[in-house]
Short mmCIF file of C-alpha atoms and ligand atoms in Angstrom, two decimals:
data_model
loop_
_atom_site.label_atom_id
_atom_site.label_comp_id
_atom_site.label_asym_id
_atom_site.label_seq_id
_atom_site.Cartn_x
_atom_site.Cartn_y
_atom_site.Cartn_z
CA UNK A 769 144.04 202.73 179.16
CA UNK A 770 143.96 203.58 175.40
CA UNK A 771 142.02 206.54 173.80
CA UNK A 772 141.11 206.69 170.31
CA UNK A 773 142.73 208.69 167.51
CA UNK A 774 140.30 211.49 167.51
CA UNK A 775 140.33 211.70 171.02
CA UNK A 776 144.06 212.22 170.90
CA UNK A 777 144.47 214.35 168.28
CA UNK A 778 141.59 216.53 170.58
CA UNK A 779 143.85 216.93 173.40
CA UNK A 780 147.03 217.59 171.21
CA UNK A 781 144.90 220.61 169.79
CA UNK A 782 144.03 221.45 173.12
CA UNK A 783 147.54 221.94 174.13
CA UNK A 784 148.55 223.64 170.84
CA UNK A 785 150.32 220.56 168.97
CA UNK A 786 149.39 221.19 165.05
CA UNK A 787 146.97 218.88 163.89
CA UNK A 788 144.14 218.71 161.02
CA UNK A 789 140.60 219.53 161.85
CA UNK A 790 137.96 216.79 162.04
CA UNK A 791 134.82 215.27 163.02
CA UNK A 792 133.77 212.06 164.74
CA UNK A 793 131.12 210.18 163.44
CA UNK A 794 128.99 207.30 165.11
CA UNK A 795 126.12 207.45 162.43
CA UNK A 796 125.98 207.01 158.50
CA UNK A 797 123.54 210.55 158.12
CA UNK A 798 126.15 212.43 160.28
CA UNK A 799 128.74 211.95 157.64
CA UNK A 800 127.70 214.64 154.94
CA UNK A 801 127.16 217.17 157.81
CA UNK A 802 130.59 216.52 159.07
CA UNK A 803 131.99 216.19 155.88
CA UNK A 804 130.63 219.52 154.40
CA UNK A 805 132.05 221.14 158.01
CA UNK A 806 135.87 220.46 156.80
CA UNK A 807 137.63 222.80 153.93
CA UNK A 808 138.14 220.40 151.39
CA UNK A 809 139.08 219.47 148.78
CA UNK A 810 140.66 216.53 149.88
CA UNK A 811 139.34 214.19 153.07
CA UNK A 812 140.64 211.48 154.79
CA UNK A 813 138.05 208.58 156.25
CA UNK A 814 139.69 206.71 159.40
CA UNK A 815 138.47 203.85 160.78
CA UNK A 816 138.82 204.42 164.89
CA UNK A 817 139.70 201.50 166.66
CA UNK A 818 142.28 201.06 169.59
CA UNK A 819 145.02 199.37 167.30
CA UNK A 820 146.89 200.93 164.37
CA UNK A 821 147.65 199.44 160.94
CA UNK A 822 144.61 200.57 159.85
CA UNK A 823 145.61 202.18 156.62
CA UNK A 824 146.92 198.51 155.40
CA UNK A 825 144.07 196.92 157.31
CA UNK A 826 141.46 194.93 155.47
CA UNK A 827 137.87 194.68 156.59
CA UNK A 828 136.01 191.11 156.35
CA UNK A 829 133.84 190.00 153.69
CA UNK A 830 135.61 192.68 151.76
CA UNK A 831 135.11 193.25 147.99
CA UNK A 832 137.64 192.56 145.81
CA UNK A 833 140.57 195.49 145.77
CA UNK A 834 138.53 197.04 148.55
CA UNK A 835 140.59 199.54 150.64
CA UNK A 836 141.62 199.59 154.55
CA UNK A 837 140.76 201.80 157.14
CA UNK A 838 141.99 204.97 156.12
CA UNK A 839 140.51 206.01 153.01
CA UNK A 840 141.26 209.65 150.78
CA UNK A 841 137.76 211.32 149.07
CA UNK A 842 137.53 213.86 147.08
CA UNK A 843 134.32 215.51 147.68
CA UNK A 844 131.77 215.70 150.38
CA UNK A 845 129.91 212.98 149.04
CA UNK A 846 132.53 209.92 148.81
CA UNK A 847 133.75 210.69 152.18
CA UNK A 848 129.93 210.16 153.18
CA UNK A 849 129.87 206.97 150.58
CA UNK A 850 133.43 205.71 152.15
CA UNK A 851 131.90 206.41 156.13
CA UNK A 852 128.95 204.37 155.03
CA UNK A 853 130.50 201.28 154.09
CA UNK A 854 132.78 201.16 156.87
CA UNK A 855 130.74 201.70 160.01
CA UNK A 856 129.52 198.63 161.82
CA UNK A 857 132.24 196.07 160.10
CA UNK A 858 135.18 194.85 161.20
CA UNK A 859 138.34 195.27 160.57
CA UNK A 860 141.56 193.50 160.58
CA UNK A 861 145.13 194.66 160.86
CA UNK A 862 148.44 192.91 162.21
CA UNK A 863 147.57 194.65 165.51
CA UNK A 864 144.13 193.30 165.96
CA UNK A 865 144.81 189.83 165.47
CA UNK A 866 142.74 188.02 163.08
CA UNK A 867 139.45 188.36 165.24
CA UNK A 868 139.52 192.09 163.87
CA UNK A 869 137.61 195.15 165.49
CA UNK A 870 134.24 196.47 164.89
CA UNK A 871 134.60 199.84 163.41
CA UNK A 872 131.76 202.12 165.27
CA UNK A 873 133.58 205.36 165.29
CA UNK A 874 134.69 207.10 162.23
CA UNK A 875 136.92 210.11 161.86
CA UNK A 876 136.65 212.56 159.01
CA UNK A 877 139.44 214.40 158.53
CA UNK A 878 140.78 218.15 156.42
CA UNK A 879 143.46 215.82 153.65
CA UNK A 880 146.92 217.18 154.20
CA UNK A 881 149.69 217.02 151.51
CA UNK A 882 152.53 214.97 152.50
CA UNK A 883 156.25 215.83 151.67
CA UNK A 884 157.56 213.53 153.94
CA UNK A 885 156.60 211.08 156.70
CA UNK A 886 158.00 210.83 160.07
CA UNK A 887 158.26 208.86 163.48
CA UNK A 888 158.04 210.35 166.91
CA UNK A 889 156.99 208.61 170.36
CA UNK A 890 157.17 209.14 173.85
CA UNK A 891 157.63 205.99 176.18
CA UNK A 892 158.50 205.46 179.70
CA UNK A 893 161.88 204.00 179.57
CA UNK A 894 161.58 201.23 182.50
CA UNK A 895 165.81 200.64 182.18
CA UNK A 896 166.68 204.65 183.05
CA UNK A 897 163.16 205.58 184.99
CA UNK A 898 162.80 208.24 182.78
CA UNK A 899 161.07 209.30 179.74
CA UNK A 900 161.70 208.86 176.39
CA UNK A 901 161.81 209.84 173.03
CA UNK A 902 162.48 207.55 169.64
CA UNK A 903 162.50 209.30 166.80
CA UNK A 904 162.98 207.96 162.65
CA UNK A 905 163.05 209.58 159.51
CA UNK A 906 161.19 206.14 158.46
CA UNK A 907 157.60 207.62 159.23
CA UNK A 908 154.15 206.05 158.48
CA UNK A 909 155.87 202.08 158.86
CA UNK A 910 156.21 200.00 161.78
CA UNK A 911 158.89 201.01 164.20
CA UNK A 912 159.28 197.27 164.96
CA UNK A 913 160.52 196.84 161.52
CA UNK A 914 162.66 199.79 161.02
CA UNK A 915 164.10 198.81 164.66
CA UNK A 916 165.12 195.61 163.05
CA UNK A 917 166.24 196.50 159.98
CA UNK A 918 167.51 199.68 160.03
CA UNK A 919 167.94 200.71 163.94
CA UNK A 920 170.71 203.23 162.67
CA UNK A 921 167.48 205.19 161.38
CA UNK A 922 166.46 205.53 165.05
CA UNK A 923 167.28 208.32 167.80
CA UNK A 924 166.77 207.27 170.82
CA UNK A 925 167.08 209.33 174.33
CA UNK A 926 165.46 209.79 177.70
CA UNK A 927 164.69 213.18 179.93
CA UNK A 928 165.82 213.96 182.76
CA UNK A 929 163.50 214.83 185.29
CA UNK A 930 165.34 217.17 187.57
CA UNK A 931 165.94 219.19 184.59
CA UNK A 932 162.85 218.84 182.42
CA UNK A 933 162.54 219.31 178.76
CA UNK A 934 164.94 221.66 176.97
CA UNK A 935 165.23 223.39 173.91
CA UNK A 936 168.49 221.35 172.77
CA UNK A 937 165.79 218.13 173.58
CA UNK A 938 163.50 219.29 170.21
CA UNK A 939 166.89 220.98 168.27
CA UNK A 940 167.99 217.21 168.64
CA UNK A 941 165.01 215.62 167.40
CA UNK A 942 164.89 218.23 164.64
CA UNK A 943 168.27 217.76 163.81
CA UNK A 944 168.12 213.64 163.66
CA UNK A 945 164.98 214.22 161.34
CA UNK A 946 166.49 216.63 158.69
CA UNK A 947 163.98 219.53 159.67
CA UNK A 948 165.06 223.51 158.24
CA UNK A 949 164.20 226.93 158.42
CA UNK A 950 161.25 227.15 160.36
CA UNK A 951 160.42 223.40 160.86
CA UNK A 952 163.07 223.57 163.59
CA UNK A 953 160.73 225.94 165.98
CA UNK A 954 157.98 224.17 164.91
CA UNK A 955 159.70 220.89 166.40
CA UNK A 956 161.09 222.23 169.75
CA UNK A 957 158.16 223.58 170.50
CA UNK A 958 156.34 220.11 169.44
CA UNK A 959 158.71 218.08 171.69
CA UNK A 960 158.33 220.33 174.93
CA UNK A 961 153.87 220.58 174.05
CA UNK A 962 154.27 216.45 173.65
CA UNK A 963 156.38 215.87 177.21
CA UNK A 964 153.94 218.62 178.82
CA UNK A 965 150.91 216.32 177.49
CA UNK A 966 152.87 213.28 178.83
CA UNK A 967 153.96 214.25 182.10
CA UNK A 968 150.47 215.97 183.00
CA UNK A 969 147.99 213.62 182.29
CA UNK A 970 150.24 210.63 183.27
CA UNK A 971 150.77 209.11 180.16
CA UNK A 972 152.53 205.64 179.23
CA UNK A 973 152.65 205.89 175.46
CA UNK A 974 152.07 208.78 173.24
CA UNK A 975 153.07 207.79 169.27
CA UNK A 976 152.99 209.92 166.45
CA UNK A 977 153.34 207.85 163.23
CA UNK A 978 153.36 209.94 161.21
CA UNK A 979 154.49 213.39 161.64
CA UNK A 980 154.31 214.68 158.49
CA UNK A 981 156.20 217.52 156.79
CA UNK A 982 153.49 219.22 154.87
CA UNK A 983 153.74 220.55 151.12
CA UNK A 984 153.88 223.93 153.10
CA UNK A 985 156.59 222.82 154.87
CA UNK A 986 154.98 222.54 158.23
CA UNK A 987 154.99 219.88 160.37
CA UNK A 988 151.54 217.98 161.26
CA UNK A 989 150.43 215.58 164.19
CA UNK A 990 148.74 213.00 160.75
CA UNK A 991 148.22 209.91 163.21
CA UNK A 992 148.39 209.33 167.36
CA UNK A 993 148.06 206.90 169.70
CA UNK A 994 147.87 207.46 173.09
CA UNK A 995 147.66 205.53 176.17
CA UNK A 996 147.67 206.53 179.69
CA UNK A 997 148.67 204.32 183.11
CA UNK A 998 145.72 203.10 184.56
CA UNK A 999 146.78 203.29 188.34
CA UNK A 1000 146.63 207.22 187.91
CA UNK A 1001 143.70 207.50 185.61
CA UNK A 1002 141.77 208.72 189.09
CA UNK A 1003 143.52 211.59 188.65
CA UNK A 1004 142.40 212.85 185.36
CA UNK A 1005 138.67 213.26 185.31
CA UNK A 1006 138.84 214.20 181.65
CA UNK A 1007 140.87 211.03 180.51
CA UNK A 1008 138.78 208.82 181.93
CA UNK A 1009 135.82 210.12 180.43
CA UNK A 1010 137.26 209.23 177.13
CA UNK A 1011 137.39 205.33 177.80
CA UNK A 1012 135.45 202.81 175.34
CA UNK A 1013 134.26 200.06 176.97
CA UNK A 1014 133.46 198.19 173.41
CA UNK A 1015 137.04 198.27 172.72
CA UNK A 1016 138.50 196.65 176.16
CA UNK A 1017 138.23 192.39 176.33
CA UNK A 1018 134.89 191.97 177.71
CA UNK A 1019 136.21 189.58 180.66
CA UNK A 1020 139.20 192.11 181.51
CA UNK A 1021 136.64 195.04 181.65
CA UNK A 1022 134.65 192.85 184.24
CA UNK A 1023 137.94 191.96 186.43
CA UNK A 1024 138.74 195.80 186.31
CA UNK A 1025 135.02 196.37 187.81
CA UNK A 1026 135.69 194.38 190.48
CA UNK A 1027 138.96 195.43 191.44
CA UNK A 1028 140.95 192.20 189.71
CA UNK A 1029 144.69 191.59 187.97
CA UNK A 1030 143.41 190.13 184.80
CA UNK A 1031 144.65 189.45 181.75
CA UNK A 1032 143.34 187.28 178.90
CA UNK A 1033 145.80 184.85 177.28
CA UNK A 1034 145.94 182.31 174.47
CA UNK A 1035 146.25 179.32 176.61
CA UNK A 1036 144.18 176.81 177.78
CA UNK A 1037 144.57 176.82 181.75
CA UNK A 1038 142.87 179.33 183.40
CA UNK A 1039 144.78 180.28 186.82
CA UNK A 1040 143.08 181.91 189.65
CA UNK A 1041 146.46 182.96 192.24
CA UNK A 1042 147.01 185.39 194.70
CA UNK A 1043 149.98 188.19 193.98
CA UNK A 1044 151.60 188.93 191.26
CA UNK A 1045 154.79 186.69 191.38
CA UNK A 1046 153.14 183.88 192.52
CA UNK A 1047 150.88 184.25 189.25
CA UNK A 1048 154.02 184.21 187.41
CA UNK A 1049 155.17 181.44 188.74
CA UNK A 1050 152.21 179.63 188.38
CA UNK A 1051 152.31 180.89 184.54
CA UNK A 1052 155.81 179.50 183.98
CA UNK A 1053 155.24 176.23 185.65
CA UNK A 1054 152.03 175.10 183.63
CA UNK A 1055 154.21 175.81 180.57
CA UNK A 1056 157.04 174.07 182.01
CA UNK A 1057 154.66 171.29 182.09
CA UNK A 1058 153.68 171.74 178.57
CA UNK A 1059 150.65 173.64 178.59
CA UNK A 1060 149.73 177.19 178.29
CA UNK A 1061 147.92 179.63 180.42
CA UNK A 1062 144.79 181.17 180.11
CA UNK A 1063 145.43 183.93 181.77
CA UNK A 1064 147.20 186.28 184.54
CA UNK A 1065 145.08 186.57 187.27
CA UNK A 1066 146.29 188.32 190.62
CA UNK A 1067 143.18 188.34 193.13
CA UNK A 1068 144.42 190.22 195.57
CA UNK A 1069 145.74 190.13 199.17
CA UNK A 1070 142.48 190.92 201.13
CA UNK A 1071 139.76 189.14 198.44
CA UNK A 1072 136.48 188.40 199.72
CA UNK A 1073 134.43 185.58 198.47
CA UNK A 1074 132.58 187.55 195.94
CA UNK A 1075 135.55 188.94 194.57
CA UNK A 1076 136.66 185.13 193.86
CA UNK A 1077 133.36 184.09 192.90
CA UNK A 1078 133.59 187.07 190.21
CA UNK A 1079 137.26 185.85 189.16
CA UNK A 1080 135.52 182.38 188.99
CA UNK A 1081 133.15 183.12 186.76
CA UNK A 1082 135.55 185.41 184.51
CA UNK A 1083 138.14 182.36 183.97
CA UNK A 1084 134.90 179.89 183.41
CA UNK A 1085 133.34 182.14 181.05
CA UNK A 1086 136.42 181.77 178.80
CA UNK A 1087 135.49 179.35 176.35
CA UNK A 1088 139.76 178.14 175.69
CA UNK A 1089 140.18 177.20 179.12
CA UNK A 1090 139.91 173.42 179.69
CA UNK A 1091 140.98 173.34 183.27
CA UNK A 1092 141.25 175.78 185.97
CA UNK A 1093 144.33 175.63 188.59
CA UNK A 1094 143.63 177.53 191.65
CA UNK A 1095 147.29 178.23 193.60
CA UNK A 1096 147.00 180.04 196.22
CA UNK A 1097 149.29 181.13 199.40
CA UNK A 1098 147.23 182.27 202.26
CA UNK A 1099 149.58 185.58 203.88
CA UNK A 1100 146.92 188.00 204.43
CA UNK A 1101 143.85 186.14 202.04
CA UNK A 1102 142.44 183.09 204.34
CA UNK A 1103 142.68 179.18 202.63
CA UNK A 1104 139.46 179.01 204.00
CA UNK A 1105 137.95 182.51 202.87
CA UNK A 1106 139.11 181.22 198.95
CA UNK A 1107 137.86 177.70 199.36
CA UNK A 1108 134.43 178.86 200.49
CA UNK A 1109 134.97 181.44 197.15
CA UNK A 1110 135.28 178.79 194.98
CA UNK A 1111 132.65 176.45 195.89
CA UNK A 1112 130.12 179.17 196.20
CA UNK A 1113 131.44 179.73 192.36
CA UNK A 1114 131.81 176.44 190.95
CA UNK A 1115 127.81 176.27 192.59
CA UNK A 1116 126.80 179.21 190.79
CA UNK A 1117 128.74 178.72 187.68
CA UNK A 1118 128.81 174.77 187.58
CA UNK A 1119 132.14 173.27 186.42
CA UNK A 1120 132.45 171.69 183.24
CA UNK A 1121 136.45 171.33 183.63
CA UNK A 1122 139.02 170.00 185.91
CA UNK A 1123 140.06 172.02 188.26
CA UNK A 1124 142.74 171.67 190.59
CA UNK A 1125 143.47 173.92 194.14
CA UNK A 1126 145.96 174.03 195.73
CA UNK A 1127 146.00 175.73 199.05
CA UNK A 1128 148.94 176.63 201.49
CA UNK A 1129 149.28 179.20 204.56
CA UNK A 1130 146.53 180.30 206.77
CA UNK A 1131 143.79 178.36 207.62
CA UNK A 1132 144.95 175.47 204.66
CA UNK A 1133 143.25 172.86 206.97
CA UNK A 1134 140.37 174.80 206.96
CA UNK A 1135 140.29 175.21 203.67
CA UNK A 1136 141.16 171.84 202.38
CA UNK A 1137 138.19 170.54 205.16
CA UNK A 1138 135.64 173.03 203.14
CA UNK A 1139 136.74 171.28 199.41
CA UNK A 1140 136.75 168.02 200.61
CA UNK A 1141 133.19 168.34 202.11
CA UNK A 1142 131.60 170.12 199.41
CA UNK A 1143 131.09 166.95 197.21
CA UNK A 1144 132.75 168.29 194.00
CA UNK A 1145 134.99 166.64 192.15
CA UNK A 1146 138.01 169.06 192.95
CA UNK A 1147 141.84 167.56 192.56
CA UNK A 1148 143.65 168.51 195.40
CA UNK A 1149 147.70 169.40 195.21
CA UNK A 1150 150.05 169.66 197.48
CA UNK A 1151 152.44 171.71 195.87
CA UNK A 1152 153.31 174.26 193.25
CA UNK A 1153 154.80 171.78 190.80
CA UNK A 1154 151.97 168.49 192.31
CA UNK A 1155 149.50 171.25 191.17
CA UNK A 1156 150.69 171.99 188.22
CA UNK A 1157 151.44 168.31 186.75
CA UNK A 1158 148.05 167.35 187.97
CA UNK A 1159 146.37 169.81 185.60
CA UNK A 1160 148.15 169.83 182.50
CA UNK A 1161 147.59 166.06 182.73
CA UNK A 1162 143.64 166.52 183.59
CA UNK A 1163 143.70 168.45 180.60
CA UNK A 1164 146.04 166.61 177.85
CA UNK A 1165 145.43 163.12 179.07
P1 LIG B 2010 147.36 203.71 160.63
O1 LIG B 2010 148.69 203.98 161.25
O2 LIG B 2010 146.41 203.07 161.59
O3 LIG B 2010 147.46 202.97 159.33
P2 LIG B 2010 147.34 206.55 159.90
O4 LIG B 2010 146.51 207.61 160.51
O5 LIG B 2010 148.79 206.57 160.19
O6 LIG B 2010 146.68 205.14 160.28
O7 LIG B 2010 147.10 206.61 158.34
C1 LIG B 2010 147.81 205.82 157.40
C2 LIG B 2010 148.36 206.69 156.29
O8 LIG B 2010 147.31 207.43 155.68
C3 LIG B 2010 149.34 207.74 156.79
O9 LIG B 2010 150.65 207.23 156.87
C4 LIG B 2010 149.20 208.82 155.73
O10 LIG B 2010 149.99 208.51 154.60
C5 LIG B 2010 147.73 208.73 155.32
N1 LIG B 2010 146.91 209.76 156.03
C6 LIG B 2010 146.36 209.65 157.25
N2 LIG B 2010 145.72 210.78 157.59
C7 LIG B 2010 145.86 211.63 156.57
C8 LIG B 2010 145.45 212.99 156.31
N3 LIG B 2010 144.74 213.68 157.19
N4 LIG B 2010 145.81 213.55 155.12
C9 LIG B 2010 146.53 212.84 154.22
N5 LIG B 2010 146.94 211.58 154.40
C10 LIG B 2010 146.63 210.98 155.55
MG1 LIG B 2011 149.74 205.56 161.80
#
């Protein structure tokens, strides 16, 4: 689950980490109020949406030589002009894709003077187990980029947990970044606030990009994005009051009501399987066939009919998917539990696509007996590969 830059930047101040003050705004008449809270006499505008780029963003139906996201004003006033005309559009950066996100959040922020910019994140490392920290003097770009074209810029190293964070750990990072004088307490005591953040409220990302050197010559928190493991977000009360449902793909937010692995693809099959690795499977083999999936969808071991009537209706309402394959093994899930599911769905929903199942395990006869009988035109398979040709042909011809 991902939080919003304000929202970040909130909990890094909560735990000390040095970051501007600010104000969220939701309406156009908040903005001068805000505004005319912050010192001055610089502000920075931010667009808040749950993707970064922003700053070389562009909104749609922009004017010509119209700015991005993140926008400097000089007075009160502009940054209330500049909030204005970016609430309530959309806008695009390399991270949105080119559907773009509706901007209706907006952060004002105190304008800091930059010496120089900086990259520091916090990842779980899934190679050593452990956490980990990447660090560039190449701040404000993407760390894609810099990892490509200049990965000797990068300092790279992972925690280890029986020990904790150390002091060497931030005298490291503050050695790798060129940091002096007092920028190098300011840093180890950065690195251990940033991996107490991490570790306590189960985080899976936490990027700073940048961290800024100030004219001053302190160092800043200027942008973060965090984003936090959703298995353990019942943990943390306060994190999961934070979540914006507006952001989140409306079909994935349904699946994650009703307890469903989902997650929307590009493709054109929509797959309804049971576990995880057989959904992968199922994945590869439609595009060994030549298509592409949909998406990953992992019902469950012990799904009830509603729960596939739900996933039924979240692959339908999908408007790429041109044929749904249905591959499932019945372990602990009944064939004949999934094939009443399906018809109750296909009932409710209608079916305006091919769609192939293929059953196999408990209660198959069962199951297969329900389809056959229920007078829809369903393509039965017999096997993973059967199922998969069948589709991809019902779909391409
Ligand atoms: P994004 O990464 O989404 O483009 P950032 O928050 O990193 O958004 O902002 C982009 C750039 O805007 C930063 O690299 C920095 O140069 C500038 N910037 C952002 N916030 C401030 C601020 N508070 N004061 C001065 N400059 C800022
Ligand atoms: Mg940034």
């Amino acid at each position: 689950m991902n939080i919003h830059e304000y929202q970040a930047k909130a909990l890094l101040r909560q735990y000390g980490a040095p970051v501007s003050d600010g104000r969220v705004v939701t309406k156009a008449e908040e903005a001068k109020t805000a505004a005319g809270e912050l010192e001055g006499p610089l502000w920075v505008v931010k667009a808040q949406i749950h993707a970064g780029g922003r700053g070389k963003g562009s909104f749609k139906e922009a004017s010509a030589g119209e700015k991005g996201g993140v926008r400097l004003a000089k007075s009160v006033e502009e940054a209330a002009d500049e909030t204005a005309k970016m609430l309530g559009r959309t806008l695009v950066t390399h991270q949105t894709g080119p559907a773009g996100k509706q901007v209706n959040r907006i952060y004002i922020e105190d304008g800091s003077g930059i010496d120089r910019e900086l990259y520091l994140a916090l990842l779980v490392d899934r190679v050593t187990s452990r956490i980990s920290f990447v660090v560039s003097t190449e701040g404000g770009m993407d760390i894609e980029e810099v990892a490509a074209n200049t990965p000797e810029k990068i300092l790279s190293f992972s925690v280890d947990p029986a020990t904790g964070i150390q002091g060497f750990h931030g005298r490291r990072v503050a050695f790798a970044l060129g940091l002096e004088g007092k920028q190098v307490k300011q840093c180890v005591a950065l690195i251990n606030t940033l991996y107490q953040i991490f570790v306590e409220k189960d985080a899976e990302m936490l990027e700073i990009n940048p961290l800024i050197v100030t004219d001053e010559g302190d160092l800043k928190c200027l942008d973060c994005k965090m984003g936090f493991d959703g298995n353990a977000i019942y943990r943390h009360a306060d994190i999961a009051a934070l979540r914006d449902e507006t952001e989140e793909d409306p079909k994935e937010l349904a699946a994650s009501k009703f307890d469903l692995n989902y997650i929307a693809l590009d493709g054109e099959i929509g797959c309804m399987v049971n576990g995880a690795g057989l959904a992968m499977a199922t994945m590869d083999i439609i595009k060994l066939y030549g298509a592409e999936p949909a998406n990953f969808l992992d019902v469950g071991g012990g799904a009830t009919k509603e729960k596939v009537t739900e996933a039924f209706k979240i692959i339908t309402s999908d408007q790429n998917v041109k044929g749904i394959l249905v591959n499932i093994f019945g372990g602990i899930m009944r064939c004949d539990v999934i094939a009443e599911g399906v018809i109750a769905a296909v009932k409710e929903v209608g079916l305006e696509v091919p769609l192939v199942v293929r059953l196999e395990g408990t209660n198959v006869e069962k199951g297969k007996e329900i389809i056959n009988n229920s007078g829809l035109s369903v393509i039965a398979a017999d096997d993973l590969s059967d199922a998969a040709e069948k589709i991809v042909k019902a779909v391409k011809g």
